Coordinates of N, CA and C in Angstrom, one line a residue:
M1 N 87.2 68.3 -35.5 CA 88.0 69.3 -35.8 C 88.3 70.7 -34.9
T2 N 89.7 70.3 -34.8 CA 90.0 71.9 -33.5 C 89.1 73.0 -34.5
D3 N 89.1 74.3 -33.9 CA 89.0 75.1 -34.6 C 90.2 76.0 -34.3
I4 N 90.9 76.2 -35.9 CA 92.2 76.8 -35.8 C 92.2 77.4 -37.7
A5 N 92.8 78.2 -37.4 CA 92.8 79.4 -38.8 C 94.3 79.5 -38.9
I6 N 94.9 78.8 -40.1 CA 96.0 79.2 -40.5 C 96.4 80.2 -41.3
T7 N 96.9 81.5 -41.2 CA 96.8 82.3 -42.3 C 98.2 83.2 -42.4
Q8 N 98.7 83.3 -43.5 CA 100.1 83.3 -44.0 C 99.8 85.3 -44.3
L9 N 100.5 86.3 -43.5 CA 100.2 87.3 -43.4 C 101.2 88.2 -44.6
P10 N 100.9 89.4 -44.9 CA 101.4 90.3 -45.8 C 102.7 90.4 -45.5
A11 N 103.8 90.7 -46.1 CA 105.0 90.7 -45.8 C 105.6 92.3 -44.8
A12 N 105.9 92.2 -43.9 CA 106.2 93.2 -43.3 C 107.8 93.9 -43.0
P13 N 108.3 94.8 -42.5 CA 109.5 94.9 -42.4 C 110.0 94.1 -41.2
L14 N 111.2 93.6 -41.3 CA 111.6 92.6 -40.4 C 113.2 93.2 -40.2
N15 N 113.9 93.2 -39.0 CA 115.1 93.7 -39.3 C 115.4 92.7 -37.9
V16 N 116.7 92.4 -37.9 CA 117.2 91.8 -36.7 C 118.2 92.6 -35.6
L17 N 118.0 92.9 -34.5 CA 119.1 93.8 -33.7 C 119.6 93.0 -32.4
E18 N 120.8 93.1 -32.8 CA 122.0 92.2 -32.5 C 123.0 93.3 -31.2
I19 N 123.1 93.1 -30.4 CA 124.2 93.8 -29.7 C 125.3 93.0 -29.0
W20 N 126.1 93.4 -29.3 CA 128.0 92.4 -29.4 C 128.3 93.1 -28.1
S21 N 128.6 94.4 -27.9 CA 129.4 95.0 -26.6 C 128.6 95.9 -25.8
N22 N 128.9 96.3 -24.5 CA 128.3 97.1 -24.1 C 126.9 97.1 -23.8
P23 N 126.3 96.3 -23.5 CA 124.9 95.7 -23.7 C 124.0 96.8 -22.5
L24 N 124.7 97.3 -21.5 CA 124.2 98.1 -20.5 C 124.0 99.7 -21.0
A25 N 125.1 100.1 -21.5 CA 124.9 101.2 -22.2 C 124.0 101.2 -23.6
V26 N 124.0 100.0 -23.9 CA 123.1 100.1 -25.2 C 121.4 100.2 -24.4
L27 N 121.2 99.6 -23.6 CA 119.9 99.6 -22.7 C 119.8 100.9 -22.2
D28 N 120.5 101.4 -21.7 CA 120.5 102.9 -21.5 C 120.3 103.6 -22.4
R29 N 121.2 103.8 -23.5 CA 120.4 104.4 -24.6 C 119.1 103.9 -25.2
F30 N 118.6 103.2 -25.1 CA 117.2 102.7 -25.6 C 116.3 103.5 -24.7
E31 N 116.4 103.6 -23.3 CA 115.3 103.7 -22.6 C 115.5 105.3 -22.5
K32 N 116.4 105.9 -22.7 CA 116.5 107.4 -23.0 C 116.0 107.9 -24.2
A33 N 115.7 107.2 -25.4 CA 115.0 107.4 -26.6 C 114.0 107.1 -26.6
F34 N 113.2 106.1 -26.0 CA 112.1 105.3 -26.1 C 111.1 105.0 -24.8
G35 N 111.9 105.2 -23.6 CA 111.3 105.1 -22.2 C 111.5 103.5 -21.6
P36 N 110.4 102.7 -22.2 CA 110.7 101.5 -21.4 C 111.9 100.6 -22.3
S37 N 112.8 99.8 -21.7 CA 113.8 99.4 -22.0 C 113.5 98.0 -22.8
L38 N 114.9 97.5 -23.6 CA 114.6 96.3 -24.6 C 113.6 95.0 -23.9
P39 N 112.8 94.5 -24.4 CA 112.1 93.1 -23.7 C 113.5 92.5 -23.2
P40 N 112.8 91.6 -22.2 CA 113.7 90.9 -21.7 C 113.4 89.1 -22.5
L41 N 114.8 88.1 -22.4 CA 114.6 87.2 -23.4 C 113.2 86.4 -22.6
G42 N 112.4 86.0 -24.2 CA 110.8 85.5 -24.3 C 110.1 86.2 -23.9
S43 N 110.2 87.5 -24.2 CA 109.1 88.7 -24.3 C 109.3 89.5 -25.6
S44 N 108.0 90.4 -25.3 CA 108.1 91.6 -26.4 C 107.9 92.8 -25.9
L45 N 108.0 93.7 -26.6 CA 107.7 95.2 -26.3 C 106.7 95.8 -27.7
Q46 N 105.5 96.1 -27.6 CA 105.3 97.0 -28.4 C 105.4 98.7 -28.4
L47 N 106.0 99.3 -28.8 CA 105.9 100.7 -29.3 C 105.2 101.2 -30.3
P48 N 105.1 102.6 -30.4 CA 104.4 103.2 -31.5 C 105.0 102.6 -33.1
G49 N 104.5 102.1 -33.9 CA 105.1 101.8 -35.0 C 106.1 100.8 -35.4
R50 N 106.2 99.8 -34.0 CA 107.2 99.0 -34.1 C 107.4 98.1 -32.9
L51 N 107.4 96.7 -33.0 CA 107.3 95.7 -32.2 C 108.7 95.0 -32.0
L52 N 109.1 94.9 -30.8 CA 110.6 94.5 -30.3 C 109.8 93.1 -29.9
I53 N 111.0 92.2 -30.1 CA 110.8 90.5 -29.8 C 111.9 90.2 -29.2
R54 N 112.1 89.7 -28.3 CA 113.8 89.1 -27.9 C 113.4 87.0 -27.7
Y55 N 114.3 86.9 -28.9 CA 114.0 85.4 -28.9 C 115.5 84.9 -28.4
E56 N 116.5 85.6 -28.6 CA 118.1 84.7 -28.3 C 118.7 86.1 -27.1
P57 N 119.6 85.9 -26.2 CA 120.2 86.4 -25.3 C 120.4 87.6 -25.8
A58 N 120.9 87.7 -26.9 CA 121.7 89.2 -27.6 C 120.8 89.5 -28.6
V59 N 119.7 89.0 -29.0 CA 119.0 89.3 -30.2 C 117.6 89.6 -30.1
W60 N 117.3 90.4 -31.3 CA 115.8 90.9 -31.2 C 115.3 91.1 -32.5
L61 N 113.9 90.5 -32.5 CA 113.1 90.7 -33.8 C 112.9 92.1 -33.8
V62 N 112.7 92.8 -35.2 CA 111.8 94.3 -35.0 C 111.5 94.3 -36.1
E63 N 109.8 94.2 -35.8 CA 108.6 94.4 -36.9 C 108.7 95.7 -37.0
G64 N 108.5 96.4 -38.2 CA 108.1 97.9 -38.4 C 109.2 98.9 -38.2
E65 N 109.4 99.9 -37.8 CA 109.9 101.0 -37.8 C 111.2 100.9 -37.1
T66 N 112.3 101.4 -37.5 CA 113.5 101.1 -37.3 C 114.5 102.5 -36.8
I67 N 113.8 103.4 -37.6 CA 114.0 105.0 -37.2 C 114.7 105.1 -35.7
G68 N 116.0 105.4 -35.7 CA 116.9 105.7 -34.2 C 117.7 104.3 -33.8
L69 N 117.1 103.1 -34.0 CA 117.9 101.7 -33.6 C 119.3 101.8 -34.1
A70 N 119.3 102.2 -35.2 CA 121.2 102.4 -35.7 C 122.1 102.8 -34.5
E71 N 121.4 104.1 -34.5 CA 122.4 105.2 -33.7 C 122.2 104.9 -32.2
I72 N 121.2 104.6 -31.8 CA 121.5 103.6 -30.3 C 122.1 102.6 -30.1
L73 N 122.4 101.5 -31.4 CA 123.1 100.8 -31.1 C 125.1 101.0 -31.3
G74 N 124.7 102.2 -32.1 CA 126.4 102.6 -32.5 C 126.8 101.4 -32.8
S75 N 128.4 101.5 -32.4 CA 129.4 100.5 -32.6 C 129.4 99.1 -31.6
D76 N 128.2 99.1 -31.1 CA 127.9 97.8 -30.0 C 127.1 96.7 -30.4
G77 N 126.6 97.0 -31.4 CA 125.8 96.0 -32.6 C 125.5 96.2 -33.9
S78 N 124.5 95.8 -34.1 CA 124.2 96.2 -35.6 C 122.7 95.8 -36.1
L79 N 121.9 96.2 -36.7 CA 120.5 96.1 -37.5 C 120.7 95.6 -38.9
T80 N 120.0 94.7 -39.0 CA 120.1 94.0 -40.3 C 118.8 93.3 -40.6
A81 N 118.4 94.1 -42.1 CA 117.2 93.7 -42.8 C 117.0 92.5 -43.3
I82 N 116.2 91.6 -42.5 CA 116.0 90.2 -43.0 C 114.3 89.9 -43.3
G83 N 113.4 91.1 -43.8 CA 112.3 91.2 -44.3 C 111.9 90.0 -45.3
G84 N 112.7 89.7 -46.1 CA 112.6 88.5 -47.3 C 112.8 87.5 -47.0
G85 N 113.2 87.1 -45.8 CA 113.5 85.7 -45.2 C 112.5 85.3 -44.4
L86 N 111.9 85.8 -44.0 CA 111.0 85.2 -42.9 C 109.1 85.3 -43.4
V87 N 108.7 84.3 -43.4 CA 107.0 84.5 -43.4 C 106.5 84.4 -42.1
R88 N 105.5 85.3 -42.1 CA 104.8 85.5 -40.8 C 103.4 84.7 -41.2
V89 N 103.0 83.9 -40.2 CA 101.9 83.1 -40.1 C 101.5 83.2 -38.8
R90 N 99.7 83.5 -38.9 CA 99.2 83.7 -37.7 C 98.4 82.4 -37.8
L91 N 98.4 81.5 -36.2 CA 97.6 80.3 -36.0 C 96.7 81.0 -35.3
S92 N 95.4 80.6 -35.4 CA 94.4 81.2 -34.4 C 93.2 80.5 -34.2
G93 N 92.3 80.5 -33.2 CA 91.1 80.0 -32.8 C 91.8 79.2 -31.8
A94 N 90.8 78.3 -31.0 CA 91.0 77.8 -29.7 C 92.0 76.5 -29.9
G95 N 92.4 76.0 -31.1 CA 93.4 75.0 -30.9 C 95.1 75.2 -31.0
W96 N 95.2 76.7 -31.6 CA 96.5 76.7 -32.3 C 97.6 76.6 -30.9
R97 N 97.4 76.2 -29.7 CA 98.5 75.5 -28.7 C 98.6 74.1 -29.1
S98 N 97.3 73.6 -29.3 CA 97.8 71.9 -29.5 C 98.4 71.8 -31.1
L99 N 98.1 72.7 -31.9 CA 98.6 72.6 -33.1 C 100.5 72.6 -33.4
L100 N 100.6 73.7 -32.4 CA 102.4 74.0 -31.9 C 102.6 72.6 -31.6
M101 N 102.0 71.9 -30.6 CA 102.8 70.6 -30.1 C 102.8 69.7 -31.1
E102 N 102.1 69.6 -32.2 CA 102.1 68.8 -33.3 C 103.7 68.8 -34.1
G103 N 104.5 68.1 -33.8 CA 105.9 67.9 -34.4 C 106.9 68.8 -33.7
G104 N 106.7 69.4 -32.4 CA 107.0 70.4 -32.0 C 108.2 69.8 -30.5
V105 N 108.8 70.7 -30.3 CA 109.6 70.4 -28.9 C 109.3 71.2 -28.0
F106 N 108.5 72.0 -28.2 CA 108.4 73.4 -27.1 C 107.0 73.1 -26.2
D107 N 106.7 73.5 -25.0 CA 105.3 73.2 -24.3 C 104.6 74.4 -24.2
A108 N 104.0 74.7 -25.8 CA 103.0 76.0 -26.3 C 101.7 75.6 -25.5
E109 N 101.6 74.5 -24.9 CA 100.1 74.5 -23.9 C 100.6 75.1 -22.5
S110 N 101.5 75.4 -22.3 CA 102.2 76.0 -20.8 C 101.0 77.1 -20.4
K111 N 100.6 77.6 -19.6 CA 99.7 78.9 -19.5 C 101.1 79.9 -19.2
A112 N 102.0 79.5 -19.2 CA 103.2 80.8 -18.7 C 103.5 81.2 -20.0
F113 N 103.2 80.6 -21.3 CA 103.2 81.2 -22.6 C 102.2 82.3 -22.9
A114 N 102.2 83.2 -22.6 CA 100.9 84.1 -22.4 C 101.0 84.9 -23.2
P115 N 100.1 86.2 -23.8 CA 100.2 86.8 -24.7 C 101.6 88.0 -24.3
G116 N 102.4 88.3 -25.2 CA 103.1 89.0 -25.2 C 104.8 88.3 -25.2
C117 N 104.5 86.9 -24.6 CA 105.7 86.0 -24.7 C 106.1 85.5 -26.0
S118 N 107.3 85.1 -25.8 CA 108.2 84.5 -27.1 C 108.8 83.5 -27.0
A119 N 109.4 82.7 -28.2 CA 110.0 81.6 -27.9 C 110.7 81.3 -29.6
A120 N 111.7 80.9 -29.3 CA 112.3 80.1 -30.6 C 112.3 78.7 -30.5
T121 N 111.9 78.1 -31.1 CA 111.5 76.6 -31.1 C 112.0 75.7 -32.6
V122 N 112.2 74.6 -32.5 CA 112.1 73.7 -33.6 C 110.8 72.7 -33.9
I123 N 110.0 73.3 -35.5 CA 108.5 72.3 -35.3 C 108.9 71.7 -36.3
D124 N 108.7 70.6 -36.4 CA 108.9 69.4 -37.6 C 110.5 70.0 -38.4
H125 N 111.4 70.0 -37.6 CA 112.6 70.1 -38.1 C 112.7 71.5 -38.8
V126 N 112.0 72.5 -38.4 CA 112.3 73.7 -39.1 C 112.6 74.7 -37.9
N127 N 113.2 75.7 -37.7 CA 113.3 76.5 -36.9 C 112.1 77.7 -36.9
V128 N 111.4 77.7 -35.8 CA 110.1 78.7 -35.7 C 110.9 79.8 -35.1
R129 N 110.0 80.9 -34.9 CA 110.0 82.0 -33.6 C 108.7 81.9 -33.3
L130 N 107.9 82.0 -32.2 CA 106.7 82.3 -31.9 C 106.4 83.6 -31.2
L131 N 105.7 84.4 -31.2 CA 104.9 85.1 -30.5 C 103.4 85.3 -29.9
V132 N 103.3 85.1 -28.9 CA 101.6 84.7 -28.5 C 101.1 86.4 -28.6
E133 N 100.3 86.1 -29.4 CA 99.5 87.5 -29.5 C 98.5 87.8 -28.8
S134 N 97.7 86.7 -28.5 CA 96.8 86.9 -27.1 C 96.3 85.5 -27.1
D135 N 95.3 85.2 -26.4 CA 94.8 83.7 -25.7 C 94.7 83.1 -27.2
D136 N 93.8 83.7 -28.2 CA 93.4 83.0 -29.2 C 94.1 82.8 -30.5
A137 N 95.4 83.5 -30.3 CA 95.6 83.7 -31.4 C 98.0 83.8 -31.1
C138 N 98.7 83.1 -31.9 CA 100.1 83.0 -32.1 C 100.7 83.3 -33.4
L139 N 101.7 84.1 -33.6 CA 102.2 84.5 -34.8 C 103.5 83.7 -34.6
A140 N 103.6 83.0 -35.7 CA 105.2 82.2 -36.2 C 105.8 83.0 -37.1
Y141 N 106.9 82.7 -36.9 CA 107.8 83.7 -38.0 C 108.7 82.6 -38.3
V142 N 108.2 82.2 -39.8 CA 109.0 80.7 -40.4 C 109.9 80.9 -41.8
P143 N 111.3 80.4 -41.9 CA 112.0 80.8 -42.7 C 111.0 80.5 -43.9
L144 N 111.4 81.9 -45.2 CA 110.7 81.6 -46.5 C 110.8 80.2 -47.0
S145 N 111.9 79.7 -47.0 CA 112.3 78.4 -47.9 C 111.5 76.9 -47.4
Y146 N 110.9 77.4 -46.2 CA 110.3 76.3 -45.4 C 108.9 76.6 -45.4
A147 N 108.4 77.7 -45.5 CA 107.2 78.4 -45.2 C 105.7 77.7 -45.9
R148 N 105.8 77.1 -47.2 CA 105.5 76.5 -47.8 C 104.6 74.8 -47.2
G149 N 105.9 74.1 -47.0 CA 106.1 73.1 -46.3 C 105.4 73.6 -44.9
M150 N 105.6 74.3 -44.0 CA 105.2 74.3 -42.5 C 103.8 74.4 -42.7
I151 N 103.4 75.5 -43.5 CA 101.9 75.8 -43.4 C 101.0 74.4 -44.1
H152 N 101.7 73.5 -45.4 CA 101.2 72.2 -45.4 C 100.9 71.9 -44.3
F153 N 102.3 71.4 -43.7 CA 102.0 70.4 -42.4 C 101.0 70.9 -41.0
W154 N 100.9 72.2 -40.8 CA 100.1 72.7 -39.8 C 98.2 72.3 -40.3
T155 N 98.5 72.1 -41.8 CA 96.9 72.2 -42.4 C 96.5 70.8 -42.2
I156 N 97.6 69.7 -42.6 CA 97.0 68.3 -42.3 C 97.3 68.3 -40.8
A157 N 97.9 68.6 -40.0 CA 98.1 68.5 -38.7 C 96.5 69.1 -38.0
A158 N 96.1 70.2 -38.2 CA 94.7 70.8 -37.8 C 93.9 70.0 -38.0
K159 N 93.8 69.1 -39.3 CA 92.7 67.9 -39.6 C 92.4 67.1 -39.0
S160 N 93.4 66.9 -37.9 CA 93.5 65.3 -37.0 C 93.5 65.9 -35.6
L161 N 93.5 67.1 -35.3 CA 93.1 67.1 -33.8 C 91.9 67.4 -33.5
D162 N 91.3 67.2 -32.0 CA 90.2 67.0 -31.8 C 89.7 67.7 -30.5

């Protein structure tokens, strides 16, 4: 059996940051407040107390602190709490990439999918958001309503990997 650990993590503050209009103005306000820019599509940015992960063209997942973000958005977007709607699952060990290939449509084995990279994909008919934490670990954000089934699916699939 391939070395894989599947760990459901404790709940964390999760919010969706969306930009509806004036993206350049929002990016400018963000840079003035925090230094770096919002992360580009398919990547993440770790700041003190918060992690910003971009999965969609105008959507970021914010894990952790949100102080100042609503003011940066102004009337150009929204910040919506969704912490209760997602379950965080860490897939770790040498086989986490192979495990994501089971029932998935995303090439998790690509070396370009490196630490700090993110992806939105479908695994076993479930919308899953992924964040590569390190060479040996990936964080999956799974809808609460499918989390139990997804963890079960991964547990069974992990037993079949060599």
